[in-house]
PDB file of C-alpha atoms in Angstrom:
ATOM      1  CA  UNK D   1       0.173 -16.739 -25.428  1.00  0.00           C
ATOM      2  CA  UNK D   2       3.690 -16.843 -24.085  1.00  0.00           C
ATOM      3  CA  UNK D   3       3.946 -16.414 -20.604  1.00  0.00           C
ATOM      4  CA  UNK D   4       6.317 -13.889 -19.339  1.00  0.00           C
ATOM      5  CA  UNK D   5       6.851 -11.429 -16.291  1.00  0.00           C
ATOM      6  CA  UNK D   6       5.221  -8.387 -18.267  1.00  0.00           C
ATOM      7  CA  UNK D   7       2.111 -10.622 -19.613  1.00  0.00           C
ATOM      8  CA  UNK D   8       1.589 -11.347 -15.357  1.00  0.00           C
ATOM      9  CA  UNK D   9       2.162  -7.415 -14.902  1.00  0.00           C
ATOM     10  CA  UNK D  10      -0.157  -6.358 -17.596  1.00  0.00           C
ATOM     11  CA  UNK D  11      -2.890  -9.151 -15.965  1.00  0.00           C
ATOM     12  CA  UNK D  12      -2.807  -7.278 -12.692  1.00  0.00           C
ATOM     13  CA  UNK D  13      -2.751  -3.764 -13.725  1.00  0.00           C
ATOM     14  CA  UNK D  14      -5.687  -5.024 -15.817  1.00  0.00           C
ATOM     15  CA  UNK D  15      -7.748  -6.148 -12.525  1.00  0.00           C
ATOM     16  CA  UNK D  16      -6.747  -3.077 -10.885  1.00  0.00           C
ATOM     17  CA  UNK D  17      -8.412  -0.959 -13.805  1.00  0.00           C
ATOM     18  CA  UNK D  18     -11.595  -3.212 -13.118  1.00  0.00           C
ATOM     19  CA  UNK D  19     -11.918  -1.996  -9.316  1.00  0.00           C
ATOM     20  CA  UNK D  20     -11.595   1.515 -10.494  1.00  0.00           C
ATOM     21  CA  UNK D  21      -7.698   2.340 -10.179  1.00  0.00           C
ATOM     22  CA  UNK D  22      -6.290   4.840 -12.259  1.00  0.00           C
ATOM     23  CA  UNK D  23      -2.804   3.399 -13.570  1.00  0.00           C
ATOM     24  CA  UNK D  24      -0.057   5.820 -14.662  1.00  0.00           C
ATOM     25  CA  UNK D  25       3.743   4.440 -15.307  1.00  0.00           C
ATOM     26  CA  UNK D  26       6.402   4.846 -12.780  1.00  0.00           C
ATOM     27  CA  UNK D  27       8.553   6.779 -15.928  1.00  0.00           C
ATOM     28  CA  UNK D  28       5.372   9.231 -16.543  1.00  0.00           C
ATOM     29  CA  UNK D  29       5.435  10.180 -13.116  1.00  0.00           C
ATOM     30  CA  UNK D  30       9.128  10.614 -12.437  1.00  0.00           C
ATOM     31  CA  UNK D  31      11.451  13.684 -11.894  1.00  0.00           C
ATOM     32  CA  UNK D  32      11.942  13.687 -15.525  1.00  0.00           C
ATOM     33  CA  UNK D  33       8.767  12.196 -16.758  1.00  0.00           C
ATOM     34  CA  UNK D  34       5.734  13.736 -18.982  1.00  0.00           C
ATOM     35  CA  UNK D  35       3.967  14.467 -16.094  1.00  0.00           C
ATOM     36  CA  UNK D  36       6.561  14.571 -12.905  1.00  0.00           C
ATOM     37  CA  UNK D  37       4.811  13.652  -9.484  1.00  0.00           C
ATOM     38  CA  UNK D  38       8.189  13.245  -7.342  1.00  0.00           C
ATOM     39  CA  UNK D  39      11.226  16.027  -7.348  1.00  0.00           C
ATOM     40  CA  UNK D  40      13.787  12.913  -7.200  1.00  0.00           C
ATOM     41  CA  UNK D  41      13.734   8.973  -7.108  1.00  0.00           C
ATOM     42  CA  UNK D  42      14.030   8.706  -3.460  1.00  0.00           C
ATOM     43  CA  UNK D  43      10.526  10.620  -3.407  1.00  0.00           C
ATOM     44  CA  UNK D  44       8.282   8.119  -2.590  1.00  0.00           C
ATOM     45  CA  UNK D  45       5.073   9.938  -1.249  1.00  0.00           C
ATOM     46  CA  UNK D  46       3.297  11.685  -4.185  1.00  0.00           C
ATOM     47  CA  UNK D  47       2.686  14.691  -2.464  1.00  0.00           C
ATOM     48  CA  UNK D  48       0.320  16.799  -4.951  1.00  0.00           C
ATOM     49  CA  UNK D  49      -2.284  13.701  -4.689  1.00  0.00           C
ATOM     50  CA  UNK D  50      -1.982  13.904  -0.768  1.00  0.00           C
ATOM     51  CA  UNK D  51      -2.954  17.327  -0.619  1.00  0.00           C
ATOM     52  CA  UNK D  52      -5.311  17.543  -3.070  1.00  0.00           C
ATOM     53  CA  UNK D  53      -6.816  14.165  -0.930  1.00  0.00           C
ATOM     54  CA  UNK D  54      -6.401  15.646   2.514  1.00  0.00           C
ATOM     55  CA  UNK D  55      -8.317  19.308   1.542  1.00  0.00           C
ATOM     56  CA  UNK D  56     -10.910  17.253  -0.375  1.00  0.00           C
ATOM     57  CA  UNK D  57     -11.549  14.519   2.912  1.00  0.00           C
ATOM     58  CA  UNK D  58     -10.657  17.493   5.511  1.00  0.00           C
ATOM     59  CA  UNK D  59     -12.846  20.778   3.434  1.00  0.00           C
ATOM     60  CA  UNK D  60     -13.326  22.394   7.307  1.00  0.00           C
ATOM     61  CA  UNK D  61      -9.430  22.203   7.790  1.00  0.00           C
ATOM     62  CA  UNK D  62      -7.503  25.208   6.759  1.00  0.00           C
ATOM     63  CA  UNK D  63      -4.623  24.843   4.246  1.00  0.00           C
ATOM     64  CA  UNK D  64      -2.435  25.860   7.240  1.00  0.00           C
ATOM     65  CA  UNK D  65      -3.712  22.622   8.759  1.00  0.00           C
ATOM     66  CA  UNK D  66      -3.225  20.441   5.832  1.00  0.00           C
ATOM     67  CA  UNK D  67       0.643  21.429   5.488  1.00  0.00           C
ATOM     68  CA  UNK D  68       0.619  20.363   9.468  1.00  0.00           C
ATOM     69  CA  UNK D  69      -0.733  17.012   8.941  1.00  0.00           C
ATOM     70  CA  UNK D  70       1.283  16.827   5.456  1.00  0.00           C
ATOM     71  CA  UNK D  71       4.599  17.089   7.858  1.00  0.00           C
ATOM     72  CA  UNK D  72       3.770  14.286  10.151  1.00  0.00           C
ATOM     73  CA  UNK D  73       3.091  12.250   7.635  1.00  0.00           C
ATOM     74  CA  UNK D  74       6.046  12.657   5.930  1.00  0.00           C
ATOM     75  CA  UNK D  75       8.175  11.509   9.171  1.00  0.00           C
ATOM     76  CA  UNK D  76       7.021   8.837  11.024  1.00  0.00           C
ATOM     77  CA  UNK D  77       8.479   8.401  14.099  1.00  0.00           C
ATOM     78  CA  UNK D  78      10.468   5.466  14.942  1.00  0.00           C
ATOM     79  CA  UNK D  79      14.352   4.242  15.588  1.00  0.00           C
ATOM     80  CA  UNK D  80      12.954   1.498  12.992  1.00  0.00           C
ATOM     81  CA  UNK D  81      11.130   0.844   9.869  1.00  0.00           C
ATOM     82  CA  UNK D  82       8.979  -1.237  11.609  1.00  0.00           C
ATOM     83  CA  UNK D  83       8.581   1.422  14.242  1.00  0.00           C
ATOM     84  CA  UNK D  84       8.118   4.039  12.057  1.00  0.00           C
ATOM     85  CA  UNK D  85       5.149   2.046   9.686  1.00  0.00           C
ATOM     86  CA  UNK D  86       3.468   1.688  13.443  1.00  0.00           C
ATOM     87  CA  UNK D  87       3.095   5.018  13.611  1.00  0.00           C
ATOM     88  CA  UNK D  88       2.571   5.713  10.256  1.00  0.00           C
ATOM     89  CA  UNK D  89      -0.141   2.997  10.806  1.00  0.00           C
ATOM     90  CA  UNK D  90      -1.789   4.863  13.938  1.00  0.00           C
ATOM     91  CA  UNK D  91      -2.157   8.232  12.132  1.00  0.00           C
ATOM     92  CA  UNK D  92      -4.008   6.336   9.256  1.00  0.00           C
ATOM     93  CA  UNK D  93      -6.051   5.085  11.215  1.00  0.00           C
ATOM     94  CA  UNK D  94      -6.773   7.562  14.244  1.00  0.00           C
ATOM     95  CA  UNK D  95      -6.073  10.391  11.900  1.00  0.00           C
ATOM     96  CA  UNK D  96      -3.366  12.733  13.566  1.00  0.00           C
ATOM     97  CA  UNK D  97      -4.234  16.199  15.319  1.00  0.00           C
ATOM     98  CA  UNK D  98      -2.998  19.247  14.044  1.00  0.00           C
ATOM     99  CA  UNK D  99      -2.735  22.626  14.827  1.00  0.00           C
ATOM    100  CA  UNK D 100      -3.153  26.364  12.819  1.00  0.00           C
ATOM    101  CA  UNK D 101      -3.583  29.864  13.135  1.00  0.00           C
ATOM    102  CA  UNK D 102      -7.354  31.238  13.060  1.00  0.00           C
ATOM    103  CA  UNK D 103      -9.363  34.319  14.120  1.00  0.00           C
ATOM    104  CA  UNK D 104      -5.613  35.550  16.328  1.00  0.00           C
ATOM    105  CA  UNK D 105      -5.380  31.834  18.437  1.00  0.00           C
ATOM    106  CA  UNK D 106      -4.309  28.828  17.519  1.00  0.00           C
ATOM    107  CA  UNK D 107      -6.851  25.972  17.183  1.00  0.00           C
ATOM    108  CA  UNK D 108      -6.711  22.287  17.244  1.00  0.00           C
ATOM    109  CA  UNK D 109      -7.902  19.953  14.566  1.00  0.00           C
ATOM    110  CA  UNK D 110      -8.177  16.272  13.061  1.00  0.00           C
ATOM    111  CA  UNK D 111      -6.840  15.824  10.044  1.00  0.00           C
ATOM    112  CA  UNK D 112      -7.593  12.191   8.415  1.00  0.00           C
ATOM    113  CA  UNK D 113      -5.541  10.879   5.294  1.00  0.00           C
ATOM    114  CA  UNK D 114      -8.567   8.536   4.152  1.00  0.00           C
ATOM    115  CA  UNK D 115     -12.147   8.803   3.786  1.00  0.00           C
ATOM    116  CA  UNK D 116     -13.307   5.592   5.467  1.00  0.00           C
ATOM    117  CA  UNK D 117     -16.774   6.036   4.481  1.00  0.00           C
ATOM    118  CA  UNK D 118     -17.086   6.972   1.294  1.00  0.00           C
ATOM    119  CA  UNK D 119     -14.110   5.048  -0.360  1.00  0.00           C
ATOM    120  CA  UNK D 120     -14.597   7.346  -4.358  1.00  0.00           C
ATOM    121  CA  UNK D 121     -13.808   9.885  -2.002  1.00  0.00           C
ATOM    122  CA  UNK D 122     -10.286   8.675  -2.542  1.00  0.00           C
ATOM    123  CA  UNK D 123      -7.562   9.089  -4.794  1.00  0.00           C
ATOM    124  CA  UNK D 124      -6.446   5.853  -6.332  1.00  0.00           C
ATOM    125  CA  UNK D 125      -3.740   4.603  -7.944  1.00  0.00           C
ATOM    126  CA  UNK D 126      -1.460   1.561  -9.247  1.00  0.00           C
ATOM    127  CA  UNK D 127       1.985   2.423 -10.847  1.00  0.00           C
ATOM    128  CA  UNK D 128       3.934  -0.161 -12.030  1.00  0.00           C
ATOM    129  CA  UNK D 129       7.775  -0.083 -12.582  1.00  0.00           C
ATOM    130  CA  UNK D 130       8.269   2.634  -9.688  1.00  0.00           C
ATOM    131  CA  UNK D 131      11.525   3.620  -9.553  1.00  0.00           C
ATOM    132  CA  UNK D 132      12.983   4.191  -6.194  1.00  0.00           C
ATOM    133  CA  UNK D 133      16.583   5.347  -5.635  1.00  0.00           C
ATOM    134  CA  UNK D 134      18.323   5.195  -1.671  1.00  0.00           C
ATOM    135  CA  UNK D 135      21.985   5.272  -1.122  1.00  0.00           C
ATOM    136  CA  UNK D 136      23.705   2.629  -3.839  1.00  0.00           C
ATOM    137  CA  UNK D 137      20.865   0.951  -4.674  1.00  0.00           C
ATOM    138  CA  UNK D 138      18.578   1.525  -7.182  1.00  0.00           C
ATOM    139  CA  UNK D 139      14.656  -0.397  -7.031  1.00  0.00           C
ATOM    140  CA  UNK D 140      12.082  -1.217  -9.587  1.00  0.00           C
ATOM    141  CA  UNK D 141       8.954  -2.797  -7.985  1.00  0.00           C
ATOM    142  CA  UNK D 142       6.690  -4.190  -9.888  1.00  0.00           C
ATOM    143  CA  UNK D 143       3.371  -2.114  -8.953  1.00  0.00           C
ATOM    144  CA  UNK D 144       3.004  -0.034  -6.071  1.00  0.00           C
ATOM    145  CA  UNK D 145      -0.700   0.953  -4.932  1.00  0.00           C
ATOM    146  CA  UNK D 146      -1.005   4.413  -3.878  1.00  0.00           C
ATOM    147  CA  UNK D 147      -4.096   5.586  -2.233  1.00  0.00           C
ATOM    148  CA  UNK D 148      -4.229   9.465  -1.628  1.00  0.00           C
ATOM    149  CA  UNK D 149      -0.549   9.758  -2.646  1.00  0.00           C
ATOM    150  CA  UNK D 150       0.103   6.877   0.086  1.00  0.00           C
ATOM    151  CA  UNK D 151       2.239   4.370  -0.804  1.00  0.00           C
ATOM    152  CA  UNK D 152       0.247   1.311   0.825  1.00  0.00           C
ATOM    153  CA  UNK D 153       1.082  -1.787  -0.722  1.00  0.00           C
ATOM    154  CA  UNK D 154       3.996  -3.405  -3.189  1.00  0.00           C
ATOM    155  CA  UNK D 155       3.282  -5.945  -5.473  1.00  0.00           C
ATOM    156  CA  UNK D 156       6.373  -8.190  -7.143  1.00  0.00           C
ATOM    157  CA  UNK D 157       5.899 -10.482  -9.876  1.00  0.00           C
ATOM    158  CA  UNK D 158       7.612 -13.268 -11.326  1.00  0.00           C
ATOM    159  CA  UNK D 159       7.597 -15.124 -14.722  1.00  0.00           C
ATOM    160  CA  UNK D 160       5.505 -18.576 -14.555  1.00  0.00           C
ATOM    161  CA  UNK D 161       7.201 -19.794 -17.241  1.00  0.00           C
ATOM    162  CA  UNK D 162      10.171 -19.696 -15.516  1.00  0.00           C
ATOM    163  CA  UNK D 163      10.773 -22.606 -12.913  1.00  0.00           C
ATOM    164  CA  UNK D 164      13.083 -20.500 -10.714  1.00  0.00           C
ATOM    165  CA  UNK D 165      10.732 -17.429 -10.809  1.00  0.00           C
ATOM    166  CA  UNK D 166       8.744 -18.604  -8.180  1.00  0.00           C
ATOM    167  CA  UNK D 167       6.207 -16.679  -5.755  1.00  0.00           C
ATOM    168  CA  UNK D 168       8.449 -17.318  -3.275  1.00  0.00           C
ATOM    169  CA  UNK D 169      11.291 -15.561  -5.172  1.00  0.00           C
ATOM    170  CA  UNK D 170       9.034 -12.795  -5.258  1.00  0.00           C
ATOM    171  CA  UNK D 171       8.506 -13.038  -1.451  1.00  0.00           C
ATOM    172  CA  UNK D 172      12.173 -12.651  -1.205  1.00  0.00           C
ATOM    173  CA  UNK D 173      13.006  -9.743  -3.645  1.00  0.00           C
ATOM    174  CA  UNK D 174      10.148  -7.806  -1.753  1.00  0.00           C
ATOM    175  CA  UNK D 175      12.461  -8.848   1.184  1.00  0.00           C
ATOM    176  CA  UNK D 176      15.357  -7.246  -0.734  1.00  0.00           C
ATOM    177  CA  UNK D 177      13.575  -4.394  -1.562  1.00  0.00           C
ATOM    178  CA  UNK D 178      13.077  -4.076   2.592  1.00  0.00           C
ATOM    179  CA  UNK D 179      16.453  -3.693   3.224  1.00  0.00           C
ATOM    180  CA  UNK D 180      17.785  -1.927  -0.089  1.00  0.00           C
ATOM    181  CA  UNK D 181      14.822   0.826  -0.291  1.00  0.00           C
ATOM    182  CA  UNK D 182      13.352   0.853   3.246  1.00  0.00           C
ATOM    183  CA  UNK D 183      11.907   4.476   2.523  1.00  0.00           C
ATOM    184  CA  UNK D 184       9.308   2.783   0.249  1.00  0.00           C
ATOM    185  CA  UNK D 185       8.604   0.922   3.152  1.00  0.00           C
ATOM    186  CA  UNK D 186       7.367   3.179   6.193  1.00  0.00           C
ATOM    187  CA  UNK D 187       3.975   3.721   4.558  1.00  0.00           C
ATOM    188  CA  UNK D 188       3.543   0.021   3.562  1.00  0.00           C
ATOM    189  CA  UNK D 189      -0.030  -1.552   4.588  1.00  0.00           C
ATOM    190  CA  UNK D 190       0.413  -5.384   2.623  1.00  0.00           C
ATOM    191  CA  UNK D 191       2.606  -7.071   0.623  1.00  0.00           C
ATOM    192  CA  UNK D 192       1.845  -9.330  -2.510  1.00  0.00           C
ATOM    193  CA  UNK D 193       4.150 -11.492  -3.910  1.00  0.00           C
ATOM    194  CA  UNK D 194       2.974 -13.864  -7.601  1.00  0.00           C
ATOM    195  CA  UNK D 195       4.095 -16.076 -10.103  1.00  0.00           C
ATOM    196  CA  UNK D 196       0.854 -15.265 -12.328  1.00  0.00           C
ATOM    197  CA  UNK D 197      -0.454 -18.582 -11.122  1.00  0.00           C
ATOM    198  CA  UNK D 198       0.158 -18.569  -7.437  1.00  0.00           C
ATOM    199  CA  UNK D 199      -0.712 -15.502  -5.155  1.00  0.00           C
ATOM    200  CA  UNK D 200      -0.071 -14.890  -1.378  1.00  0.00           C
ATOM    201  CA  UNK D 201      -0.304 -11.454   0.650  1.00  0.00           C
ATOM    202  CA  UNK D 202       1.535 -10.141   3.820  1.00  0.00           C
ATOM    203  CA  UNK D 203       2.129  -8.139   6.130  1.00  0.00           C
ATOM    204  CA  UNK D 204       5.714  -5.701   6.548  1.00  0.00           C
ATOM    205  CA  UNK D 205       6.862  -7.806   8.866  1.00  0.00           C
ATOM    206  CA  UNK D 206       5.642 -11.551   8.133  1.00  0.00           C
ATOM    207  CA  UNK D 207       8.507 -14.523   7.105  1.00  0.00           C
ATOM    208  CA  UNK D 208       7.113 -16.910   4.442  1.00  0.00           C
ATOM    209  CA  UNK D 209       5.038 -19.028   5.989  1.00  0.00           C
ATOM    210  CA  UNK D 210       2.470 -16.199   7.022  1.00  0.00           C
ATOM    211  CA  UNK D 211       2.247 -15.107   3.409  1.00  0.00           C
ATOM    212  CA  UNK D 212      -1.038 -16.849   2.537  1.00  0.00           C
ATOM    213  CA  UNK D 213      -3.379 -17.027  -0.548  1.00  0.00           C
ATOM    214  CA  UNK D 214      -6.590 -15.127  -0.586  1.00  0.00           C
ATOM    215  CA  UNK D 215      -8.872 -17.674  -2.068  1.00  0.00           C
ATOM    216  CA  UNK D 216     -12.118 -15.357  -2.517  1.00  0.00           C
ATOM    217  CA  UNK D 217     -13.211 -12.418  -3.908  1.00  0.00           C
ATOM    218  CA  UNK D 218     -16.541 -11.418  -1.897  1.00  0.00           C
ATOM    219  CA  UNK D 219     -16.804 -13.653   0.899  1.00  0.00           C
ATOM    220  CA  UNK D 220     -19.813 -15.096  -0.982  1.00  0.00           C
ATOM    221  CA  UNK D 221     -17.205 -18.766  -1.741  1.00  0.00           C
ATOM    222  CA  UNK D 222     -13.824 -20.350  -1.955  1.00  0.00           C
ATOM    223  CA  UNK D 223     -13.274 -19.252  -5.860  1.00  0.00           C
ATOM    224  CA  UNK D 224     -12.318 -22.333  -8.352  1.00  0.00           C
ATOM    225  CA  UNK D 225      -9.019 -23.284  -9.586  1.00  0.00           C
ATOM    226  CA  UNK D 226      -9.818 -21.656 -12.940  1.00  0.00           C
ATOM    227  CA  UNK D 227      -9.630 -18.310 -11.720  1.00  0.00           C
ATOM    228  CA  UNK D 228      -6.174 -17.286 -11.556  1.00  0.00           C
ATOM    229  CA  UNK D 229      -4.916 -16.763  -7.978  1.00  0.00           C
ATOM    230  CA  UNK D 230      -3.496 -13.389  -8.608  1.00  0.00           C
ATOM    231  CA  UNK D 231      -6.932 -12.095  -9.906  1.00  0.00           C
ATOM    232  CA  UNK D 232      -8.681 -13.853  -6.728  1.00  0.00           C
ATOM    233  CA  UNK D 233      -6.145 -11.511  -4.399  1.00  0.00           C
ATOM    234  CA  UNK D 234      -6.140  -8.487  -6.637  1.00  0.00           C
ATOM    235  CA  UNK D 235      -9.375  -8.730  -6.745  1.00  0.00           C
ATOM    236  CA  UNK D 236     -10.327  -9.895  -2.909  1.00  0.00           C
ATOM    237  CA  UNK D 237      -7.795  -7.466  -1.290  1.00  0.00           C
ATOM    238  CA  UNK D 238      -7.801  -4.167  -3.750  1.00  0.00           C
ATOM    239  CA  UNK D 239     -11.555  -3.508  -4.087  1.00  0.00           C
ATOM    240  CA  UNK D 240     -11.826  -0.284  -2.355  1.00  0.00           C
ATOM    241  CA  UNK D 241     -14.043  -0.703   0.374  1.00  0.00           C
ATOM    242  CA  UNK D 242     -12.662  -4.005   1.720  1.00  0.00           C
ATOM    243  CA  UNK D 243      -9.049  -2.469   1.355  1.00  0.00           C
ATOM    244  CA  UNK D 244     -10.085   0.010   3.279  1.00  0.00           C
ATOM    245  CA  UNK D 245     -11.855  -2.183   5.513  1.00  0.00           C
ATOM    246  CA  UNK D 246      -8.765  -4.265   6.285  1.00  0.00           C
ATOM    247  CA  UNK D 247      -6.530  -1.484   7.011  1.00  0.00           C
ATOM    248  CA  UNK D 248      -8.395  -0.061   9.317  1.00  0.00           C
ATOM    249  CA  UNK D 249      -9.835  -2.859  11.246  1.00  0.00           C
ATOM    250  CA  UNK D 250      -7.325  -6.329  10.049  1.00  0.00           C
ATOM    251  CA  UNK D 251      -4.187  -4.944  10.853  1.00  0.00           C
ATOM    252  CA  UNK D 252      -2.392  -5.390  14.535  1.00  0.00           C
ATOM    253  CA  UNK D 253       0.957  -4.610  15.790  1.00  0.00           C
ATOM    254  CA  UNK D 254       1.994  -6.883  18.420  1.00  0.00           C
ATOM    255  CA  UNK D 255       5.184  -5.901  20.580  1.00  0.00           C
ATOM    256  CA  UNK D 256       6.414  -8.216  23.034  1.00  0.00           C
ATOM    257  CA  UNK D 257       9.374  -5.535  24.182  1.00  0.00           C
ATOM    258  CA  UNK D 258      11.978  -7.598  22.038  1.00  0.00           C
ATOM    259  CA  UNK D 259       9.827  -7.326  18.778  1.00  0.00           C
ATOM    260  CA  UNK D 260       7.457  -5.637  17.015  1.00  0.00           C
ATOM    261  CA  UNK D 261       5.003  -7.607  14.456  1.00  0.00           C
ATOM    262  CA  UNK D 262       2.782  -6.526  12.214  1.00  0.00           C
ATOM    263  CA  UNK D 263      -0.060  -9.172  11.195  1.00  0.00           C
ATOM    264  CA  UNK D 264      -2.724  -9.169   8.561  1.00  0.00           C
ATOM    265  CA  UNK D 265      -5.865 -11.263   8.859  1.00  0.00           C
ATOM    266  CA  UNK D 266      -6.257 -13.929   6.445  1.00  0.00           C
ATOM    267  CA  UNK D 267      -8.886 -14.045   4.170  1.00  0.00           C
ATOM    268  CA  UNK D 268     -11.207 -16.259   6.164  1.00  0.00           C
ATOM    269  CA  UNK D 269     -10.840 -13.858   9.249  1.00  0.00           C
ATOM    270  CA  UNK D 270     -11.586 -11.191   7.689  1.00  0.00           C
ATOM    271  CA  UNK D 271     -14.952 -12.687   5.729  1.00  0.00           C
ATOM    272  CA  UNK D 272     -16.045 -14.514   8.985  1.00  0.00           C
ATOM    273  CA  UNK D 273     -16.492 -10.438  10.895  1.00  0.00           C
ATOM    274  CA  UNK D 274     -17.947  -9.269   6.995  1.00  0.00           C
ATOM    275  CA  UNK D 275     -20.528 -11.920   6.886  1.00  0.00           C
TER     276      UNK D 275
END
């Protein structure tokens, strides 16, 4: 088989069907698609799934409620991206309180955008080619993983039969996308970049030499060589209990007044806690 870009895309959506995802194309879901998920290009929260996903995880929350939570999601606050995904990141995982209108007062809630412990409780979902459309410039990703209409991670690919279509040139178009389509961005949990043969994840925030491989699926051993790297991360990183596991519990902000980080735990961190 020749090796090219789609053959690596295909591969991956193909691992994500395996853990369960559903996978829809980013043209079936667009403004103008057969079934239309976003009013516009620069739409990058599917908000139908999010509802649906916040009265299903929240059933004791009134829809009045829901709308609330819906609104803070939508704008994180922040003079930064990086800012902004912080408290983005907070509300995912402290869920965010809301208020509404019952019995003639108004009452206080928690609303939570993911069900922690029961992860099929979730709404799932890898598009690939996701269109996403801010000022001049006009984005393709390769797959974007939603989870309850969330867009949590990016994934770019690159051709291994092509020499100069390295993982790291896939590190640096995700780094492209960062400053081209930064609304993508705000919501963002990891980042995976891949040739088809090599595979490293990331966090918003981390340069190059933080991207690392995740070299095993269940923590049980370091997988061989003959499993492809990009199934080993798909695979290690997607499944939906340890995702959920790592954003909740892997995932720090560090802010020294000058800077604010975001980190991820490599794969060996995260397996010595899950032993």
């Amino acid at each position: 088989m020749k090796f090219t870009e789609g053959v690596v895309e295909e591969a991956a959506l193909q691992y994500f069907s395996t853990l369960g995802y559903e996978h829809l194309h980013g043209s079936t879901i667009g403004p103008d698609g057969v079934v239309p998920e976003r009013s516009t290009y620069d739409d990058v929260v599917l908000v139908g799934r999010l509802q649906r996903a916040l009265q299903r995880i929240n059933p004791d929350v009134p829809t009045e409620g829901i709308a609330d939570a819906i609104r803070k999601v939508l704008r994180p606050e922040g003079p930064t991206l990086v800012t902004r995904n912080r408290s983005f990141h907070r509300m995912l995982t402290d869920g965010v309180d809301v208020e509404y209108r019952a019995e003639g007062r108004v009452k206080g809630d928690k609303v939570w955008f993911l069900d922690f412990e029961a992860p099929e409780n979730n709404d799932w979902l890898a598009v690939n080619q996701f269109t996403v459309v801010e000022g001049q410039h006009t984005r393709r990703p390769d797959i974007v993983v939603f989870v309850n209409g969330l867009p949590l991670a990016v994934i770019e690919l690159k051709n291994p039969g092509d020499e100069h279509a390295t993982t790291r040139a896939a590190f640096n178009q995700l780094q492209t996308y960062k400053l081209q389509v930064p609304s993508l961005f705000a919501w963002n949990e990891l980042l995976m970049a891949s040739d088809g043969t090599s595979a490293r994840v990331g966090s918003l925030t981390a340069p190059w030499e933080w991207f690392g491989p995740w070299r095993t699926i269940d923590g049980s051993g370091i997988e061989p060589p003959t499993v492809p790297q990009l199934e080993v991360a798909v695979k290690g990183v997607f499944e939906k209990s340890r995702f959920l596991d790592l954003v909740r519990h892997f995932l720090v902000f560090e802010d020294d007044g000058a800077e604010v980080l975001k980190k991820l735990a490599g794969y060996h961190q995260f397996h010595a806690v899950n032993k």
